[in-house]
CSV table of C-alpha atoms in Angstrom, one decimal:
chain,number,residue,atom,x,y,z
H,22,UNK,CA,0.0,0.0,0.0
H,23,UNK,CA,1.0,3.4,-1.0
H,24,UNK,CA,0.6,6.3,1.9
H,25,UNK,CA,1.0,10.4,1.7
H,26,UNK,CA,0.7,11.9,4.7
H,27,UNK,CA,0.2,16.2,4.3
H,28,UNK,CA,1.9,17.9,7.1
H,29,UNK,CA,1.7,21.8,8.2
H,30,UNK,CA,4.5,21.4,10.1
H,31,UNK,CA,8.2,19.7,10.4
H,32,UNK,CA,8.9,16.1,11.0
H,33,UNK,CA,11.2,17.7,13.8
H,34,UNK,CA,8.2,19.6,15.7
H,35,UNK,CA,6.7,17.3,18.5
H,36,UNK,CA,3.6,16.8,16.0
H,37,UNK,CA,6.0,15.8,13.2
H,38,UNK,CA,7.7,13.2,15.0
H,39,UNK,CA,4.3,11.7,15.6
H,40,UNK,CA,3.5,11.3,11.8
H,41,UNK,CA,7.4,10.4,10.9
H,42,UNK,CA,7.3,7.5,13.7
H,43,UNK,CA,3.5,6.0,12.7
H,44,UNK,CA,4.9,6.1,9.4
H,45,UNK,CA,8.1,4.2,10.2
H,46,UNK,CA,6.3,1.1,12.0
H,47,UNK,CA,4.2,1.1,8.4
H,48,UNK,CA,7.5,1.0,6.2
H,49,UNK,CA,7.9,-1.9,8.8
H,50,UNK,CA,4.8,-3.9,7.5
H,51,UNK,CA,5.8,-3.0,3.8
H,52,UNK,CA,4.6,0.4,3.1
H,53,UNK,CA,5.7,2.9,0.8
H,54,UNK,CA,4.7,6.0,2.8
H,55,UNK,CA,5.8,9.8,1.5
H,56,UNK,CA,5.3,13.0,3.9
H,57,UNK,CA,4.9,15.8,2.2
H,58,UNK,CA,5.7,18.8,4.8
H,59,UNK,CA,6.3,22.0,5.6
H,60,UNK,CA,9.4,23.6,7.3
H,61,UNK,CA,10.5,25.7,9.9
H,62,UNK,CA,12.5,27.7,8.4
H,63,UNK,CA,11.6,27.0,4.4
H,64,UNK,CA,14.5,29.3,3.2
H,65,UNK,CA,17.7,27.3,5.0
H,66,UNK,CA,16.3,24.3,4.1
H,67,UNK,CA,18.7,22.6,1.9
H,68,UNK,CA,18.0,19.2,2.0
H,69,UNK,CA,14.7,18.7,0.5
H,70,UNK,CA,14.0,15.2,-0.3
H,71,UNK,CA,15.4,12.2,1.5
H,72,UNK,CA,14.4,9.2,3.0
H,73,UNK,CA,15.2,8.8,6.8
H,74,UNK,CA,14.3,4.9,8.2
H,75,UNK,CA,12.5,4.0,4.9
H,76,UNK,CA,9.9,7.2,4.8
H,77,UNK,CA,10.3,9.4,1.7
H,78,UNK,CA,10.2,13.1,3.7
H,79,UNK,CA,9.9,16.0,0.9
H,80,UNK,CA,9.5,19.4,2.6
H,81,UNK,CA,7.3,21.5,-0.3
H,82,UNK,CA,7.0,24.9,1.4
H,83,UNK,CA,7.2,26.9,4.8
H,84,UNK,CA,5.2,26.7,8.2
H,85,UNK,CA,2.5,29.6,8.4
H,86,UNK,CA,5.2,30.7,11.0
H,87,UNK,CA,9.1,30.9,11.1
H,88,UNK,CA,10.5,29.1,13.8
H,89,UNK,CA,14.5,28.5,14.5
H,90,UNK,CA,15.9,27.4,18.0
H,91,UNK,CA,14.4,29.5,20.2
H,92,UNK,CA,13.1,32.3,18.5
H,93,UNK,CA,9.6,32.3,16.7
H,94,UNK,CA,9.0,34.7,14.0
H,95,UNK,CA,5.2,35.7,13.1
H,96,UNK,CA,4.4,36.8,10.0
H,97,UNK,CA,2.5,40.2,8.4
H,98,UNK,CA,-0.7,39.5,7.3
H,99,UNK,CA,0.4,40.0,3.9
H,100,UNK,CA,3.6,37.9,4.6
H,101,UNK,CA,1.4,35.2,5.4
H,102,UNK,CA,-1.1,35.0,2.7
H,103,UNK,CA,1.9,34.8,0.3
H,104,UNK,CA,3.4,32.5,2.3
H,105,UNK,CA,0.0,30.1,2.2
H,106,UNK,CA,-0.2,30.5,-0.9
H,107,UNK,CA,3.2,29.0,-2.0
H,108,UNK,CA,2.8,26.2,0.5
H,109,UNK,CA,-0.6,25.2,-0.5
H,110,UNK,CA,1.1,25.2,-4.0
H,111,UNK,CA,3.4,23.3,-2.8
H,112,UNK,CA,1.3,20.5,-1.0
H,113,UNK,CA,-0.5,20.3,-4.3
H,114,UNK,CA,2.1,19.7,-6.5
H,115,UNK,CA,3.3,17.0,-3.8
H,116,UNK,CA,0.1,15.8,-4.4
H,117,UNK,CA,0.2,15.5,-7.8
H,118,UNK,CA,3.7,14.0,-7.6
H,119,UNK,CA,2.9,11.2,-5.6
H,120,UNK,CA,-0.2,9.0,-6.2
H,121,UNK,CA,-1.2,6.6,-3.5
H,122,UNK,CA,-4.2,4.2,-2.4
H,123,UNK,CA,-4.2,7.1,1.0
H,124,UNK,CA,-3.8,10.3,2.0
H,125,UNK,CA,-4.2,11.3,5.3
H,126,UNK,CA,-3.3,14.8,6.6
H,127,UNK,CA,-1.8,15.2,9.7
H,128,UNK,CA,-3.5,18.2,11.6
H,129,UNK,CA,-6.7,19.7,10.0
H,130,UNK,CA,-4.9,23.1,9.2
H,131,UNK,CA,-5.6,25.6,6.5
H,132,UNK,CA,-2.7,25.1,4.2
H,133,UNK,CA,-3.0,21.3,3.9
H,134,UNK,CA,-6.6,21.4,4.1
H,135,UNK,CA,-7.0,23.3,1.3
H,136,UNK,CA,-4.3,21.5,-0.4
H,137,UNK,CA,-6.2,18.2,0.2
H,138,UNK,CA,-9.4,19.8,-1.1
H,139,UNK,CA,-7.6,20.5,-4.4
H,140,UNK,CA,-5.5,17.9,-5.1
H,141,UNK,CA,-7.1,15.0,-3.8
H,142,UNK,CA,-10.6,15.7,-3.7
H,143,UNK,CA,-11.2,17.7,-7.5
H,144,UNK,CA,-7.9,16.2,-9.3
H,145,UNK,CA,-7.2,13.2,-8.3
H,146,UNK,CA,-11.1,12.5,-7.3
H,147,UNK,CA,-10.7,10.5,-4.4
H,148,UNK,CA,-11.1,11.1,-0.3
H,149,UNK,CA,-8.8,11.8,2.3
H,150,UNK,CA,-8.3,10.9,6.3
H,151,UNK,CA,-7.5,13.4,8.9
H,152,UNK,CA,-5.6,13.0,12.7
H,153,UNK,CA,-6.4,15.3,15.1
H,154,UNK,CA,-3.9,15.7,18.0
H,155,UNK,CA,-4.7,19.5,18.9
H,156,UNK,CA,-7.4,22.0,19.7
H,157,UNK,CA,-6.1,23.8,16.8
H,158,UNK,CA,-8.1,26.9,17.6
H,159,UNK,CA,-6.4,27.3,21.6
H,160,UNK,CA,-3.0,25.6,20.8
H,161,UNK,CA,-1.7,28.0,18.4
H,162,UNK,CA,-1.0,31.3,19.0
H,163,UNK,CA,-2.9,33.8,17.0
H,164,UNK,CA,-3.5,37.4,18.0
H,165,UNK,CA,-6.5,38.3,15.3
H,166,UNK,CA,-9.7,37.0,15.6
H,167,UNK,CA,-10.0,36.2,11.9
H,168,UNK,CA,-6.9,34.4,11.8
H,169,UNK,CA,-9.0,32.4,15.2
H,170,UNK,CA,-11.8,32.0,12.8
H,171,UNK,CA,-9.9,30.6,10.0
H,172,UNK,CA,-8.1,27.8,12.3
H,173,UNK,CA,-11.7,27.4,13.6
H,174,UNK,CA,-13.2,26.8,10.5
H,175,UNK,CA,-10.7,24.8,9.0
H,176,UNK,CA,-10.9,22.5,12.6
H,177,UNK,CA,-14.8,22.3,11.8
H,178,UNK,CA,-14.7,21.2,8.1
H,179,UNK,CA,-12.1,18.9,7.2
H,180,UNK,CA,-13.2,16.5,10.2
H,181,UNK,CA,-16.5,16.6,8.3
H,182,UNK,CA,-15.6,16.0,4.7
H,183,UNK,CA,-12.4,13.1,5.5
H,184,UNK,CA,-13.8,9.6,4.6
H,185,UNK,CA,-12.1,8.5,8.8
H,186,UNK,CA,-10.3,10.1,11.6
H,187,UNK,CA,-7.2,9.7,14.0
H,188,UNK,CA,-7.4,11.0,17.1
H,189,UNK,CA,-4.7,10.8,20.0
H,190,UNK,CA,-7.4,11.5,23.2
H,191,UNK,CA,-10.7,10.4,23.6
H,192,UNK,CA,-12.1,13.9,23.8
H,193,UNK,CA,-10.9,14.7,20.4
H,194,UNK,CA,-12.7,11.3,19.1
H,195,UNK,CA,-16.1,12.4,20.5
H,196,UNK,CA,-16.2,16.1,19.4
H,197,UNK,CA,-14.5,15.8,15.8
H,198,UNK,CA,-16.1,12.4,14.7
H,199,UNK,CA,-19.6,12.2,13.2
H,200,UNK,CA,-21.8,9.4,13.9
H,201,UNK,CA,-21.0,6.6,11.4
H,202,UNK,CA,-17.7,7.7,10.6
H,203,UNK,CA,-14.8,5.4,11.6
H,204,UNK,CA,-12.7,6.6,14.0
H,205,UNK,CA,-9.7,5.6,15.8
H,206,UNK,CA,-7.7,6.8,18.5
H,207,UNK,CA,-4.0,6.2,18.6
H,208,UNK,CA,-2.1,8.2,21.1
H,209,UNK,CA,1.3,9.8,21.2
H,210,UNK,CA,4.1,7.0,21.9
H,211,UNK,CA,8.2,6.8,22.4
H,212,UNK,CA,10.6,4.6,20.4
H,213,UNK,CA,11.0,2.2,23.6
H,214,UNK,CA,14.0,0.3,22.0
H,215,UNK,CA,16.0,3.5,21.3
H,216,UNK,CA,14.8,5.9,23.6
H,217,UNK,CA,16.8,4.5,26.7
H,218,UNK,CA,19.0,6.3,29.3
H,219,UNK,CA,22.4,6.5,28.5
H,220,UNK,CA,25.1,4.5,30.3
H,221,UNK,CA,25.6,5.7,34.3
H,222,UNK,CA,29.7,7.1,33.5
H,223,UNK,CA,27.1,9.3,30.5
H,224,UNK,CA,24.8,10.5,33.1
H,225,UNK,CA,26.9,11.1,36.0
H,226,UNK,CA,29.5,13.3,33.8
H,227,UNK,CA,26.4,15.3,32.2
H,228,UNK,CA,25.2,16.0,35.9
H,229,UNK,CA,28.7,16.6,36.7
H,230,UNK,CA,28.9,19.5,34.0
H,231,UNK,CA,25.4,21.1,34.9
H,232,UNK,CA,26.2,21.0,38.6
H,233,UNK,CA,22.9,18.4,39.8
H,234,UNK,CA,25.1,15.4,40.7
H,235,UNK,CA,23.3,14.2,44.0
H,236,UNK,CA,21.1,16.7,44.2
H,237,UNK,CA,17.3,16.4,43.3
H,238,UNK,CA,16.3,17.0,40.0
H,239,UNK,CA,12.9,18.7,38.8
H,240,UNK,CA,11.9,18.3,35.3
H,241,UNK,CA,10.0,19.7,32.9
H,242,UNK,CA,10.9,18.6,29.1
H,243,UNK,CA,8.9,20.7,26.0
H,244,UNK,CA,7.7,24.2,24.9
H,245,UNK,CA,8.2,27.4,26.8
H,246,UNK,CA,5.3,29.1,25.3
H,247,UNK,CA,2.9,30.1,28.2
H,248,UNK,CA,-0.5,30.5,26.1
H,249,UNK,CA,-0.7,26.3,25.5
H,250,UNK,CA,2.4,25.2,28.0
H,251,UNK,CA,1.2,26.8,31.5
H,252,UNK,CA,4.9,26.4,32.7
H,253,UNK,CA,4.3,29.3,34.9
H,254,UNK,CA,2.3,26.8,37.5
H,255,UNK,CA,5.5,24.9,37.6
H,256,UNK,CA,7.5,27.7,38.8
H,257,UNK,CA,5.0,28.8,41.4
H,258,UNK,CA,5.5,25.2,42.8
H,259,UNK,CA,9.1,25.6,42.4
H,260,UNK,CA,8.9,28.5,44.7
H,261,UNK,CA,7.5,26.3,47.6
H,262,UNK,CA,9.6,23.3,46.9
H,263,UNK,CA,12.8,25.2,46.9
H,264,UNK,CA,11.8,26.0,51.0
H,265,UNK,CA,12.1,22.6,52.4
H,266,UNK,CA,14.6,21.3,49.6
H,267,UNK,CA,17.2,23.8,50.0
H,268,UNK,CA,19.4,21.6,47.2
H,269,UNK,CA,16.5,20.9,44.9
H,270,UNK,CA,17.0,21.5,40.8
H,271,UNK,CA,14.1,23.3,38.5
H,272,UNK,CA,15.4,21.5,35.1
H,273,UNK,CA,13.5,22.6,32.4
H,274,UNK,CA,15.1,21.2,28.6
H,275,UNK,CA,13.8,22.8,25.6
H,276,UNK,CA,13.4,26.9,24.4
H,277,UNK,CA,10.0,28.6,23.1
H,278,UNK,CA,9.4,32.1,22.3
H,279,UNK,CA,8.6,33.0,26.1
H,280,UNK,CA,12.1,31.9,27.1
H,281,UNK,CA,13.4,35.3,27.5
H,282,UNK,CA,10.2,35.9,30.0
H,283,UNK,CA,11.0,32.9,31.7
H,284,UNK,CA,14.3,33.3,32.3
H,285,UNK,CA,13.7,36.8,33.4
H,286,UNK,CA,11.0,36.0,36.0
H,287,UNK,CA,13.5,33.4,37.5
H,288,UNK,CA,16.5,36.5,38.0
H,289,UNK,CA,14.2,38.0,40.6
H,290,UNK,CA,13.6,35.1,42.5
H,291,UNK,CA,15.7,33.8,45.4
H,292,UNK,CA,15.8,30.6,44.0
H,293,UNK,CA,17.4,31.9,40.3
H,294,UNK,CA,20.5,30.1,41.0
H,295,UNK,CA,18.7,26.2,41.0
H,296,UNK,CA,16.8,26.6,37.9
H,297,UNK,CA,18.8,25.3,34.1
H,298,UNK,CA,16.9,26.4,31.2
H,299,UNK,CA,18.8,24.4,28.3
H,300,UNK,CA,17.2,26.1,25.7
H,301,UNK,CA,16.1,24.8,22.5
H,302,UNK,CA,18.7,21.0,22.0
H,303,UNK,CA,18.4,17.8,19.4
H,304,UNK,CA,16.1,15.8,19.9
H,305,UNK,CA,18.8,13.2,20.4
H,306,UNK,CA,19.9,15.0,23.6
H,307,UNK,CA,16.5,14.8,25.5
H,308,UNK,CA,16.4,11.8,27.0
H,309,UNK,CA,20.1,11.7,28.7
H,310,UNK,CA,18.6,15.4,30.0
H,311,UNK,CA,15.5,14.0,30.9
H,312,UNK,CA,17.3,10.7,33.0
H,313,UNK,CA,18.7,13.1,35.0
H,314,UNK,CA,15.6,13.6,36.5
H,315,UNK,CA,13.9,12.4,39.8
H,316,UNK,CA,10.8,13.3,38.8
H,317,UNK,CA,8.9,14.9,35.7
H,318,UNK,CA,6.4,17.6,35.7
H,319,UNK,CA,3.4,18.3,33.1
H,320,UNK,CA,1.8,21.4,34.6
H,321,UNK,CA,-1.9,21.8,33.1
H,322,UNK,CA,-5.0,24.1,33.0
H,323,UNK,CA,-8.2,22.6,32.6
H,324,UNK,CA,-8.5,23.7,29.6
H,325,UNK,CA,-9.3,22.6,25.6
H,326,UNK,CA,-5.5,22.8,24.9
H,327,UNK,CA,-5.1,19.8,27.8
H,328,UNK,CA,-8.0,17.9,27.1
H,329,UNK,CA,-6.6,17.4,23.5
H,330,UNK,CA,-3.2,16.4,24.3
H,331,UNK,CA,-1.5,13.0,24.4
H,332,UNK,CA,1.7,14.4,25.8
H,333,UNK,CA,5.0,13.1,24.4
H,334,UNK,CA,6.3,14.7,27.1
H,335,UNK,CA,4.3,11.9,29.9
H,336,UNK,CA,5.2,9.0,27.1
H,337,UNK,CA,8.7,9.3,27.4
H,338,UNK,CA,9.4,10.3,31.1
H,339,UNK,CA,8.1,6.7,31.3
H,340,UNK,CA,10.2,5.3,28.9
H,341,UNK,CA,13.2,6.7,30.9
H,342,UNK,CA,11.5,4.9,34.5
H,343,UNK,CA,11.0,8.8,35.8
H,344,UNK,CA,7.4,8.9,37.7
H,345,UNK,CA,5.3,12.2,36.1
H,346,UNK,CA,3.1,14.6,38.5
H,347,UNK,CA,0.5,16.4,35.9
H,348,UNK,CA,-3.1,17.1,36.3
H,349,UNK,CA,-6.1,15.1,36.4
H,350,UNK,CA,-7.5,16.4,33.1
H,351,UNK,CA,-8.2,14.4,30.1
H,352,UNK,CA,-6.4,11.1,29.1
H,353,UNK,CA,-3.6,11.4,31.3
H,354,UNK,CA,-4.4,9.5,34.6
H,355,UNK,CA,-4.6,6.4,32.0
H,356,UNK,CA,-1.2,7.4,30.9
H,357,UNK,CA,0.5,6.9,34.7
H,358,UNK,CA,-1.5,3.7,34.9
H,359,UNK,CA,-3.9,5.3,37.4
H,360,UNK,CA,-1.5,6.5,39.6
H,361,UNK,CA,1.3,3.7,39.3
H,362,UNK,CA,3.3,5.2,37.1
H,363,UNK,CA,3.0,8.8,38.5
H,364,UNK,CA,0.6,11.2,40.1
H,365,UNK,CA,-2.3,13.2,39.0
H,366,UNK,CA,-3.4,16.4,41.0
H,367,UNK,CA,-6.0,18.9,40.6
H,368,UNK,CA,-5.5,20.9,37.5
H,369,UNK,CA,-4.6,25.0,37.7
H,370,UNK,CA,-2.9,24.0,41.1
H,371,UNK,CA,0.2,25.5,41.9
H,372,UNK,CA,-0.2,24.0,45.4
H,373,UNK,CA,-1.2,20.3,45.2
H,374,UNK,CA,1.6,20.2,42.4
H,375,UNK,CA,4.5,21.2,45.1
H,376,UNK,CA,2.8,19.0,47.8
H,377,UNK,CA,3.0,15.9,45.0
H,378,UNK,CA,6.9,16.7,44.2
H,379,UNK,CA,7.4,17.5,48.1
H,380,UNK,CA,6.1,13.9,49.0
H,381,UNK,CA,7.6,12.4,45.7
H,382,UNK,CA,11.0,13.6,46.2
H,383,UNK,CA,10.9,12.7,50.0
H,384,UNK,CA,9.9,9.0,49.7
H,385,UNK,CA,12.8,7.5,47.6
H,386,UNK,CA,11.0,4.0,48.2
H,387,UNK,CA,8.0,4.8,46.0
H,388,UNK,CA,9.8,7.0,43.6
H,389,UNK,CA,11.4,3.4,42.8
H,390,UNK,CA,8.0,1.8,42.3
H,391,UNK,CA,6.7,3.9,40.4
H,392,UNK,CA,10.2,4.4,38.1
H,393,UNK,CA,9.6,0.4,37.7
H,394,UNK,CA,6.0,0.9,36.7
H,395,UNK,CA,6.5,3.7,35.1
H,396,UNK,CA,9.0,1.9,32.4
H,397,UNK,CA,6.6,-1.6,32.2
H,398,UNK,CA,3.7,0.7,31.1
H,399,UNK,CA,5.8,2.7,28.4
H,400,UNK,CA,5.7,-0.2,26.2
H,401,UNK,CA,2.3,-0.3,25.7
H,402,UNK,CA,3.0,3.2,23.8
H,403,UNK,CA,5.5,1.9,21.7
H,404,UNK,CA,5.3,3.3,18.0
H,405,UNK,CA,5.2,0.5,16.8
H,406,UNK,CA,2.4,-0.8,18.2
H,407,UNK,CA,0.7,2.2,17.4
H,408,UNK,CA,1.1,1.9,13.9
H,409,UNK,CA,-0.6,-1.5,14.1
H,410,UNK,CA,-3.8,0.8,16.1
H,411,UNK,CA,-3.0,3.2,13.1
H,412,UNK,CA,-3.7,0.7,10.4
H,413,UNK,CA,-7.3,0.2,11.7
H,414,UNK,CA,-8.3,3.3,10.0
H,415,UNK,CA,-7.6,2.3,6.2
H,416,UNK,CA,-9.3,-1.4,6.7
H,417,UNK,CA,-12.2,0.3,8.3
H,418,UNK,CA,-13.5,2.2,4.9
């Protein structure tokens, strides 16, 4: 079977490597699967087309927003209509490029959603699938409210018109799928047989160099953007943990364009001196970060943005054996097994998250239980076996 997946994004964003890793465990059964995508940064993209663990990747245009390390670049309105223009072009002549017995886009965007309409739909006549892994509308950032409509819109239709959907939580399966439409959820997962600690004389000299060897470490691993990634709960817990655990670390591994913020919040505090902000790394450093860590921390409003999310950032704290403390607010308490793996609090609480890393961090005994736990149950989010879950889609039409 032939498979073209139509991506608004790069197979580097968290999103991206959702799409690139269900498309490697297809290539695994015998697939030929292309992703057609769009990049980050469109213009310093010089490698184009390549294949990367079997999976054809062509990147055809740029994201509706510029986006390198740290920094995120927003367009003009006129900026961006030219630049959806040239990537819708772009999908479509992908499109055209690359027949297949499935397209499915990843995201229900503007720019891939109109390119779907186009190309599959008028010229190449045939029906597409669509994943959902976002509230599109809340997750992005957009100032305008007819940029807000447009996102909305786009949310609202191409759910409607694709012949199945993906989804990655159960909320997203019962508001985006009509009645009689085959649905399927497959959540976020982690490479278990790659994404490993690295060797203790690794770990130790990385701690070593940061300056957390034998002290507690505190992590949080993803986006510093405040409007979907409420990091600023984390830092209010901080605050209280840093009282009775005078040697405690705040680690938090990744950029976003509210580092700057971030970082100058934490100069004012008393603790500035415990917190590491890494900034944006590889991909391929984040787990020896993230074993540093005693425990992991997904801070979380109750809000559309957390109710959609399947967070990689839960998935593969597991993988490394480090328990997660997140709130109680959509899919996740299934995600710690219910409280083996790690521990779900109230949701917009500052409080009950310190009290849950004060008790975590104080009780070494049960921090090895649930590291144990937490490991066993990461399997069952293995990519792999997603993509089997994934493949439930095509045979259901």
């Amino acid at each position: 079977m032939r498979i073209v997946f139509l991506l608004p994004m790069g197979i580097d964003r968290p999103s991206g490597r959702r799409y690139f890793n269900i498309a490697r465990g297809l290539v695994r059964r015998g697939w030929h699967v292309r992703l057609l995508a769009l990049h980050p940064d469109f213009a310093t993209c010089y490698q184009r087309r390549f294949v990367a663990d079997g999976v054809e990747v062509w990147y055809v245009g740029q994201m509706h927003a510029r986006k390198t390390g740290n920094t995120t670049v927003r367009f003009s309105p006129l900026a961006l209509l030219w630049v959806v223009i040239r990537s819708t072009l772009g999908l479509i002549w992908g499109v055209l490029c690359s027949p297949a017995d499935y397209y499915h886009l990843g995201k229900p965007q503007p720019i891939n959603g109109m390119a779907a309409i186009i190309a599959v739909c008028l010229l190449r006549r045939t029906s597409f699938f669509v994943d959902c892994d976002d509230d599109e509308v809340t997750a992005n950032r957009v100032t305008a409210g007819w940029q807000r409509a447009m996102f909305a819109f786009w949310q609202w239709l191409l759910p409607r018109i694709a012949v199945g959907l993906t989804v990655n939580t159960r909320y997203l399966a019962e508001r985006m799928a009509r009645a009689g439409q085959p649905c399927v959820i497959v959540p976020n997962g982690v490479d278990s047989r790659h994404f490993t600690a690295p060797p203790l004389a690794i770990r130790a000299a990385l701690a070593a160099a940061l300056g957390v060897a034998g002290r507690p470490v505190i992590a949080y691993a993803g986006t510093l953007a405040l409007h979907n990634h409420p990091v600023d709960l984390l830092f209010a817990a901080f605050g209280q943990v840093a009282e009775r655990h005078p040697s405690a670390v705040l680690l938090l591994i990744g950029g976003g364009e509210d580092l700057p913020l971030l970082q100058a919040y934490t100069a004012q505090q008393p603790w500035r001196d415990r917190v590491i902000f890494t900034g944006h790394v590889p991909y391929s450093m984040v787990r020896a970060l993230l074993a540093l860590a005693d425990v992991s921390v997904d801070p979380v409003r109750n809000d559309a943005v957390a109710l959609a999310r399947s967070p990689l950032k839960i998935i593969e704290s597991l993988a490394l054996g480090v328990p997660v403390i997140t709130g109680d607010v959509g899919d996740r308490a299934e995600m710690l097994a219910f409280g083996a793996a790690g521990v779900v609090v109230p949701p917009d609480d500052a409080v009950a998250l310190a009290v849950a890393i004060d008790e975590l961090l104080n009780d070494p005994a049960r921090r090895a239980a649930m590291a144990a736990a937490a490991a066993a149950h990461a399997r069952r989010y293995d990519w792999d076996r997603l993509a089997e879950q994934w493949m439930a889609i095509y045979e259901a039409v």
